[in-house]
Amino acid sequence: MAEAAPPDGAALVSRIGALLPELRPAERRVGEAVVADPTSVARESITALAERCRTSAPTVVRFAKRMGFSGYPQLRLALAKAAGIEEGRTARGPISGTLDAGDTLEQVVAKIGYADARAVEDTTAMLDIPALEAAVDALVGARRIDIIGVGASGVTAMDLCQKLSRLGLSAVDHHDRHAALTAVSLRGPGDVVIAVSHSGSTPDAIAPTRLAAEQGATTIALTNHPGSKLAQTADIALVTTTRETTFRSGAMASRIAQLVVVDCVFVGVAMRDMTATRSALDASFKAVADL
């Protein structure tokens, strides 16, 4: 996995959480300690953290560098900043988005709002603007656009397809592997294939993306894990920054983060030709105005 630029303090812990699956076991233990209690890590010496994580000081340094920092002191400063931002947030709301069995419905509403707000804030803070620009460039000039999303990611794929279609682009969404593979087998240079997967490890998204790349189409991944197989397979990776907690299978905060990126892509494409955009949106609105 390539070393990333140091994340902004507001999104640092979420980004580390997203990178955990790609780390070696010893480095992963350090990352898990950071995600579990970043404030404590920010106060710990490198020796204390290494002992607590059953590893060595050089491993902690390697972890810091893998996260994009020059060393452990720089990581501690960033964690302290993240802790300060979090302290300001928690003064207004719940400590985390984790749901407990004894929570009241009022607490559930507050925690869900907190987790979703974090997903939006962290994703927009960390979104790779050059990658977004490249995705918009590819979509504006695309002959055909195939959007792949299976299960909960299918909701995101459907939303993006509907938005791009209303701009007059030739877009179609696929929600199973067979349909996706059949479609992308006929694609080539000038076409764009977008695959949506929070984990980036969904075979039903990876296989069509790989085939599309082999056919010469431009491929875009929308995922939460920049080191995932899907992100590495695609030409362009649009990365969300969020951590699912209690009801991961419900795809709650991850879906919100994906839809934020979808909106950024849609507006980016729409603003390339505002006259054509207004014309297309007006025409599609009038078509259903009387229904």
Short mmCIF file of C-alpha atoms in Angstrom, two decimals:
data_model
loop_
_atom_site.label_atom_id
_atom_site.label_comp_id
_atom_site.label_asym_id
_atom_site.label_seq_id
_atom_site.Cartn_x
_atom_site.Cartn_y
_atom_site.Cartn_z
CA MET A 1 0.00 0.00 0.00
CA ALA A 2 1.40 3.40 -0.95
CA GLU A 3 2.01 5.92 1.77
CA ALA A 4 -0.78 8.47 2.00
CA ALA A 5 -0.52 12.20 2.71
CA PRO A 6 -1.18 13.00 6.37
CA PRO A 7 -4.96 13.19 6.86
CA ASP A 8 -6.61 16.28 8.29
CA GLY A 9 -7.17 16.10 12.04
CA ALA A 10 -10.94 15.99 11.66
CA ALA A 11 -10.82 12.79 9.65
CA LEU A 12 -7.60 11.16 10.84
CA VAL A 13 -9.11 8.48 13.10
CA SER A 14 -11.72 7.48 10.50
CA ARG A 15 -9.04 7.18 7.82
CA ILE A 16 -6.86 5.01 10.07
CA GLY A 17 -9.89 2.81 10.74
CA ALA A 18 -10.44 2.40 7.01
CA LEU A 19 -6.82 1.37 6.49
CA LEU A 20 -6.73 -1.27 9.25
CA PRO A 21 -7.47 -4.27 6.95
CA GLU A 22 -4.41 -3.45 4.82
CA LEU A 23 -1.92 -3.29 7.70
CA ARG A 24 0.41 -6.01 8.97
CA PRO A 25 -0.68 -7.59 12.27
CA ALA A 26 1.72 -5.63 14.50
CA GLU A 27 0.91 -2.32 12.78
CA ARG A 28 -2.79 -3.17 12.90
CA ARG A 29 -2.60 -3.47 16.70
CA VAL A 30 -1.19 0.06 16.84
CA GLY A 31 -3.93 1.28 14.52
CA GLU A 32 -6.62 -0.42 16.60
CA ALA A 33 -5.27 1.32 19.72
CA VAL A 34 -5.44 4.67 17.92
CA VAL A 35 -9.01 4.09 16.73
CA ALA A 36 -10.16 2.85 20.14
CA ASP A 37 -8.77 5.83 22.10
CA PRO A 38 -6.87 8.46 20.09
CA THR A 39 -6.71 10.81 23.07
CA SER A 40 -4.77 8.27 25.16
CA VAL A 41 -2.36 7.53 22.31
CA ALA A 42 -1.71 11.26 21.85
CA ARG A 43 -0.47 11.34 25.47
CA GLU A 44 1.64 8.17 25.32
CA SER A 45 5.34 7.85 24.67
CA ILE A 46 6.39 5.63 21.81
CA THR A 47 7.72 3.06 24.30
CA ALA A 48 4.46 2.93 26.26
CA LEU A 49 2.38 2.53 23.12
CA ALA A 50 4.67 -0.18 21.76
CA GLU A 51 4.45 -2.15 25.01
CA ARG A 52 0.66 -1.81 25.14
CA CYS A 53 0.35 -3.05 21.56
CA ARG A 54 2.82 -5.92 22.10
CA THR A 55 5.21 -4.63 19.47
CA SER A 56 8.37 -2.51 19.10
CA ALA A 57 9.09 1.19 18.83
CA PRO A 58 10.30 0.83 15.19
CA THR A 59 6.94 -0.74 14.33
CA VAL A 60 5.14 2.28 15.79
CA VAL A 61 7.36 4.54 13.67
CA ARG A 62 6.56 2.47 10.56
CA PHE A 63 2.87 2.77 11.35
CA ALA A 64 3.16 6.57 11.63
CA LYS A 65 5.01 6.76 8.31
CA ARG A 66 2.46 4.50 6.65
CA MET A 67 -0.20 6.97 7.75
CA GLY A 68 1.76 9.71 5.96
CA PHE A 69 3.65 11.26 8.89
CA SER A 70 7.39 11.75 9.16
CA GLY A 71 7.45 10.10 12.59
CA TYR A 72 5.57 9.33 15.79
CA PRO A 73 5.74 12.87 17.27
CA GLN A 74 3.92 14.23 14.21
CA LEU A 75 1.27 11.52 14.54
CA ARG A 76 0.76 12.39 18.23
CA LEU A 77 0.26 16.07 17.35
CA ALA A 78 -2.32 15.17 14.71
CA LEU A 79 -4.13 12.90 17.17
CA ALA A 80 -4.17 15.68 19.74
CA LYS A 81 -5.74 17.97 17.16
CA ALA A 82 -8.31 15.30 16.27
CA ALA A 83 -9.09 14.85 19.97
CA GLY A 84 -9.66 18.58 20.35
CA ILE A 85 -12.07 18.64 17.42
CA GLU A 86 -13.88 15.63 18.83
CA GLU A 87 -14.13 17.27 22.22
CA GLY A 88 -15.91 20.21 20.61
CA ARG A 89 -18.31 17.87 18.85
CA THR A 90 -19.13 15.78 21.90
CA ALA A 91 -19.91 18.90 23.88
CA ARG A 92 -22.94 19.17 21.60
CA GLY A 93 -23.88 15.53 21.22
CA PRO A 94 -23.19 11.85 21.96
CA ILE A 95 -19.68 10.51 22.40
CA SER A 96 -19.95 8.05 19.52
CA GLY A 97 -22.34 6.58 17.01
CA THR A 98 -22.24 3.18 18.69
CA LEU A 99 -25.71 1.96 19.62
CA ASP A 100 -26.25 0.11 22.90
CA ALA A 101 -29.08 -2.28 23.78
CA GLY A 102 -30.23 -0.02 26.62
CA ASP A 103 -30.42 3.18 24.51
CA THR A 104 -33.68 5.07 24.47
CA LEU A 105 -35.18 6.02 21.11
CA GLU A 106 -34.09 9.60 21.77
CA GLN A 107 -30.49 8.42 22.23
CA VAL A 108 -30.73 6.30 19.09
CA VAL A 109 -31.81 9.34 17.05
CA ALA A 110 -28.97 11.43 18.49
CA LYS A 111 -26.34 8.76 17.84
CA ILE A 112 -27.48 8.11 14.27
CA GLY A 113 -27.43 11.84 13.58
CA TYR A 114 -23.94 12.05 15.05
CA ALA A 115 -22.59 9.15 12.98
CA ASP A 116 -24.13 10.41 9.75
CA ALA A 117 -22.87 13.95 10.34
CA ARG A 118 -19.37 12.57 10.94
CA ALA A 119 -19.58 10.60 7.70
CA VAL A 120 -20.41 13.76 5.75
CA GLU A 121 -17.80 15.94 7.47
CA ASP A 122 -14.96 13.43 7.27
CA THR A 123 -15.67 12.38 3.68
CA THR A 124 -15.76 15.94 2.36
CA ALA A 125 -12.62 16.80 4.35
CA MET A 126 -10.69 13.87 2.92
CA LEU A 127 -12.11 13.61 -0.61
CA ASP A 128 -9.30 13.55 -3.20
CA ILE A 129 -10.12 16.55 -5.40
CA PRO A 130 -7.76 15.59 -8.28
CA ALA A 131 -9.38 12.12 -8.33
CA LEU A 132 -12.83 13.73 -8.36
CA GLU A 133 -11.74 16.00 -11.21
CA ALA A 134 -10.47 13.00 -13.17
CA ALA A 135 -13.77 11.17 -12.62
CA VAL A 136 -15.75 14.18 -13.82
CA ASP A 137 -13.51 14.49 -16.91
CA ALA A 138 -14.09 10.84 -17.76
CA LEU A 139 -17.88 11.05 -17.30
CA VAL A 140 -18.31 14.25 -19.29
CA GLY A 141 -16.68 12.65 -22.32
CA ALA A 142 -18.07 9.12 -21.91
CA ARG A 143 -19.98 7.32 -24.64
CA ARG A 144 -21.62 4.93 -22.18
CA ILE A 145 -21.55 4.68 -18.41
CA ASP A 146 -22.12 1.47 -16.45
CA ILE A 147 -22.59 1.73 -12.68
CA ILE A 148 -22.24 -1.42 -10.57
CA GLY A 149 -23.52 -1.80 -7.04
CA VAL A 150 -24.61 -5.00 -5.30
CA GLY A 151 -26.72 -5.18 -2.14
CA ALA A 152 -26.74 -1.95 -0.14
CA SER A 153 -24.32 -0.36 -2.63
CA GLY A 154 -27.01 -0.85 -5.26
CA VAL A 155 -28.92 2.07 -3.71
CA THR A 156 -25.95 4.35 -4.35
CA ALA A 157 -25.49 3.00 -7.89
CA MET A 158 -29.17 3.62 -8.64
CA ASP A 159 -29.00 7.19 -7.34
CA LEU A 160 -25.90 8.04 -9.39
CA CYS A 161 -27.42 6.48 -12.51
CA GLN A 162 -30.63 8.48 -12.11
CA LYS A 163 -28.71 11.73 -11.65
CA LEU A 164 -26.41 11.22 -14.64
CA SER A 165 -29.31 10.12 -16.84
CA ARG A 166 -31.15 13.36 -16.06
CA LEU A 167 -28.17 15.23 -17.49
CA GLY A 168 -28.63 13.38 -20.77
CA LEU A 169 -25.74 10.97 -20.26
CA SER A 170 -26.06 7.35 -21.38
CA ALA A 171 -25.94 5.63 -17.98
CA VAL A 172 -27.25 2.27 -16.75
CA ASP A 173 -26.91 0.57 -13.35
CA HIS A 174 -26.35 -3.15 -12.68
CA HIS A 175 -27.14 -4.95 -9.42
CA ASP A 176 -25.86 -8.46 -10.10
CA ARG A 177 -22.58 -9.83 -11.36
CA HIS A 178 -23.92 -11.55 -14.48
CA ALA A 179 -25.61 -8.43 -15.82
CA ALA A 180 -22.57 -6.31 -15.04
CA LEU A 181 -20.12 -8.70 -16.71
CA THR A 182 -22.33 -9.01 -19.77
CA ALA A 183 -22.55 -5.25 -20.16
CA VAL A 184 -18.89 -4.39 -19.59
CA SER A 185 -17.73 -7.17 -21.93
CA LEU A 186 -18.97 -4.88 -24.73
CA ARG A 187 -17.24 -1.75 -23.44
CA GLY A 188 -13.95 -0.24 -24.48
CA PRO A 189 -12.03 3.04 -24.79
CA GLY A 190 -14.36 5.99 -24.35
CA ASP A 191 -16.66 4.14 -21.96
CA VAL A 192 -16.72 4.48 -18.16
CA VAL A 193 -17.47 1.80 -15.57
CA ILE A 194 -18.11 2.81 -11.95
CA ALA A 195 -18.13 0.21 -9.16
CA VAL A 196 -19.50 0.94 -5.68
CA SER A 197 -18.40 -1.13 -2.66
CA HIS A 198 -17.88 0.13 0.90
CA SER A 199 -15.35 -2.62 1.68
CA GLY A 200 -13.75 -2.67 -1.75
CA SER A 201 -13.57 -6.44 -1.47
CA THR A 202 -16.91 -7.42 -3.06
CA PRO A 203 -16.13 -9.95 -5.85
CA ASP A 204 -19.30 -8.93 -7.73
CA ALA A 205 -17.87 -5.42 -8.07
CA ILE A 206 -14.22 -6.36 -8.59
CA ALA A 207 -14.72 -8.85 -11.44
CA PRO A 208 -16.61 -6.45 -13.77
CA THR A 209 -14.18 -3.65 -12.95
CA ARG A 210 -11.22 -5.84 -13.87
CA LEU A 211 -12.89 -6.93 -17.12
CA ALA A 212 -13.76 -3.34 -18.02
CA ALA A 213 -10.13 -2.30 -17.46
CA GLU A 214 -8.95 -5.14 -19.70
CA GLN A 215 -11.36 -3.92 -22.39
CA GLY A 216 -9.86 -0.43 -22.23
CA ALA A 217 -12.72 1.36 -20.46
CA THR A 218 -12.01 3.96 -17.79
CA THR A 219 -12.80 2.47 -14.38
CA ILE A 220 -13.81 4.33 -11.21
CA ALA A 221 -14.12 2.83 -7.72
CA LEU A 222 -16.24 4.34 -4.95
CA THR A 223 -15.09 2.73 -1.70
CA ASN A 224 -14.10 3.39 1.89
CA HIS A 225 -10.80 1.51 1.61
CA PRO A 226 -8.08 3.07 -0.60
CA GLY A 227 -5.87 -0.03 -0.33
CA SER A 228 -8.65 -2.46 -1.25
CA LYS A 229 -8.58 -4.72 -4.30
CA LEU A 230 -11.32 -2.68 -5.96
CA ALA A 231 -9.49 0.62 -5.46
CA GLN A 232 -6.26 -0.89 -6.76
CA THR A 233 -8.02 -2.37 -9.81
CA ALA A 234 -9.69 0.89 -10.86
CA ASP A 235 -8.06 3.79 -12.70
CA ILE A 236 -9.62 6.32 -10.31
CA ALA A 237 -10.55 5.80 -6.65
CA LEU A 238 -13.08 8.03 -4.89
CA VAL A 239 -12.72 7.28 -1.19
CA THR A 240 -15.28 7.85 1.55
CA THR A 241 -14.24 8.28 5.17
CA THR A 242 -16.55 6.61 7.64
CA ARG A 243 -16.72 3.85 10.23
CA GLU A 244 -19.75 1.61 10.47
CA THR A 245 -20.52 0.48 14.00
CA THR A 246 -23.40 -1.52 15.46
CA PHE A 247 -25.50 -2.29 12.39
CA ARG A 248 -22.83 -2.61 9.71
CA SER A 249 -25.06 -4.81 7.51
CA GLY A 250 -27.57 -1.96 7.45
CA ALA A 251 -25.05 0.20 5.57
CA MET A 252 -26.02 3.33 7.47
CA ALA A 253 -23.21 5.91 7.68
CA SER A 254 -21.41 4.34 4.70
CA ARG A 255 -24.43 4.93 2.47
CA ILE A 256 -24.62 8.59 3.54
CA ALA A 257 -20.93 9.05 2.75
CA GLN A 258 -21.34 7.42 -0.66
CA LEU A 259 -24.27 9.68 -1.51
CA VAL A 260 -22.19 12.74 -0.60
CA VAL A 261 -19.60 11.68 -3.18
CA VAL A 262 -22.36 10.96 -5.71
CA ASP A 263 -23.65 14.51 -5.25
CA CYS A 264 -20.14 15.91 -5.74
CA VAL A 265 -19.72 13.90 -8.95
CA PHE A 266 -23.16 14.95 -10.22
CA VAL A 267 -22.61 18.65 -9.57
CA GLY A 268 -19.10 18.47 -11.01
CA VAL A 269 -20.46 17.02 -14.27
CA ALA A 270 -23.46 19.39 -14.31
CA MET A 271 -21.31 22.51 -13.95
CA ARG A 272 -19.19 21.69 -17.00
CA ASP A 273 -22.01 22.93 -19.28
CA MET A 274 -24.65 24.84 -17.36
CA THR A 275 -26.74 25.64 -20.46
CA ALA A 276 -27.00 21.96 -21.41
CA THR A 277 -27.63 21.03 -17.77
CA ARG A 278 -30.54 23.47 -17.39
CA SER A 279 -32.03 22.27 -20.67
CA ALA A 280 -31.79 18.59 -19.71
CA LEU A 281 -33.17 19.08 -16.20
CA ASP A 282 -36.05 21.23 -17.49
CA ALA A 283 -36.95 18.66 -20.13
CA SER A 284 -36.94 15.75 -17.66
CA PHE A 285 -38.95 17.77 -15.12
CA LYS A 286 -41.61 18.72 -17.68
CA ALA A 287 -41.92 15.11 -18.81
CA VAL A 288 -43.32 14.06 -15.43
CA ALA A 289 -44.82 17.36 -14.22
CA ASP A 290 -48.40 16.27 -14.95
CA LEU A 291 -48.11 12.81 -13.37
#
